[in-house]
Coordinates of C-alpha atoms in Angstrom, one line a residue:
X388 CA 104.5 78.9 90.3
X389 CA 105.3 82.3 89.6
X390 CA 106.1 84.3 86.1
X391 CA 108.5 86.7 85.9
X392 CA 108.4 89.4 83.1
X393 CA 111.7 91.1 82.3
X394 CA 112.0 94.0 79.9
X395 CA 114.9 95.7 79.2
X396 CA 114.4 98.9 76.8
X397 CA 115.5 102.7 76.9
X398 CA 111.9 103.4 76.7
X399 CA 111.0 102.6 80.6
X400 CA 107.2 102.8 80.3
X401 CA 107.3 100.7 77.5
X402 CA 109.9 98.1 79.1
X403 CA 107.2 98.2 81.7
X404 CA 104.4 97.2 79.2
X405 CA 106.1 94.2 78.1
X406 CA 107.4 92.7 81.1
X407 CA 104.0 93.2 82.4
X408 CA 102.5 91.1 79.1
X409 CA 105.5 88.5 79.6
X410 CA 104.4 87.5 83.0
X411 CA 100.7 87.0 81.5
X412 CA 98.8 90.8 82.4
X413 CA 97.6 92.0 86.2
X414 CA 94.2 90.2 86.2
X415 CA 92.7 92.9 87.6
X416 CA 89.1 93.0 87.9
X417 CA 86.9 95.9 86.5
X418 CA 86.0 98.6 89.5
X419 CA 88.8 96.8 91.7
X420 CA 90.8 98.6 94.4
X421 CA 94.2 98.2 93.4
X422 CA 97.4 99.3 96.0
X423 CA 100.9 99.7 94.0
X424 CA 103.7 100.0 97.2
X425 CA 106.6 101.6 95.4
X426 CA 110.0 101.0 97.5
X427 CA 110.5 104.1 99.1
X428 CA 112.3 102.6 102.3
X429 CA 115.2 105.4 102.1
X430 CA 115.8 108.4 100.1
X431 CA 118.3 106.5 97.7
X432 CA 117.9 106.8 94.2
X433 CA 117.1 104.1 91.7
X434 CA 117.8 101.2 92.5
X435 CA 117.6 101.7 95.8
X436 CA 114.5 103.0 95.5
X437 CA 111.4 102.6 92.6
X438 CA 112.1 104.4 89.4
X439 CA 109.6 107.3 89.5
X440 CA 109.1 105.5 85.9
X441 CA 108.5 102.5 86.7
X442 CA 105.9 103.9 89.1
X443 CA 104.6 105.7 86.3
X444 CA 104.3 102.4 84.5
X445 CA 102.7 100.0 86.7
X446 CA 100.4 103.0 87.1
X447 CA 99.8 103.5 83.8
X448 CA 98.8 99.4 83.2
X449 CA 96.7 99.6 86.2
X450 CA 94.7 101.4 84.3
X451 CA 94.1 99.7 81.3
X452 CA 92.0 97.4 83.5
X453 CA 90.1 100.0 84.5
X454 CA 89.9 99.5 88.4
X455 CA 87.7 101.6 91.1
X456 CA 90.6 103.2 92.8
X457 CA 94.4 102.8 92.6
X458 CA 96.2 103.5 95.8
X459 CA 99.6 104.2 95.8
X460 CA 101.2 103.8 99.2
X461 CA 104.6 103.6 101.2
X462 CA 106.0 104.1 104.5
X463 CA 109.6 105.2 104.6
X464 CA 112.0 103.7 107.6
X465 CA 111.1 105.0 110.7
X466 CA 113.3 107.7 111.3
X467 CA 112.6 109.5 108.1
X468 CA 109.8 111.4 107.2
X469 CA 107.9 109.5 104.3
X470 CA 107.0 112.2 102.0
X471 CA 110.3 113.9 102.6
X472 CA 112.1 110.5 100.7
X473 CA 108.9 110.2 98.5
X474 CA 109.6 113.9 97.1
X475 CA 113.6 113.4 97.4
X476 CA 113.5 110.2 95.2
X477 CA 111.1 111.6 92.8
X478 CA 108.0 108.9 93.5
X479 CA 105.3 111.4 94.0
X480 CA 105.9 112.7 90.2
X481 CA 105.9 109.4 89.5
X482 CA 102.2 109.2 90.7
X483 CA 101.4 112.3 89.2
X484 CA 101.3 114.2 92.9

């Protein structure tokens, strides 16, 4: 079975927060590699594409469990150029690049 959290406040990053405790935490062990794969599949805003603040979010609650490395990663549809869309839809400011 699976839990959904759902959040909705005007304050993404903390809507983020509390969906994330809704669904029970990450579980994320101390010093663990952790990959976040925004959806960066065209260069459509939000929805069609991760809020950068989301991003920013699941980033930021990543952290709290203190893992090795966090990977952010995404490959755009084939016949766009990846960090083109990433830059267009705002996801690498969303990762802080």
């Amino acid at each position: 079975m699976v839990t959904v959290g759902l959040s909705r406040n005007k304050d993404t990053l903390e809507s983020v927060r509390t969906a994330v405790e809704l669904a029970g935490g990450l579980r994320i062990k101390e010093g663990a590699t952790v990959l976040i794969r925004p959806n960066a599949n065209t260069a459509d805003s939000a929805p069609g594409s991760t809020n950068p603040e989301v991003l920013r979010g699941a980033i930021r609650e990543v952290k709290r469990y203190n893992p090795g490395k966090i990977i952010v990663a995404e490959k755009s549809m084939t016949t766009l150029n990846t960090e083109k869309v990433l830059k267009k839809t705002g996801t690498l400011a969303g990762c802080g690049g």
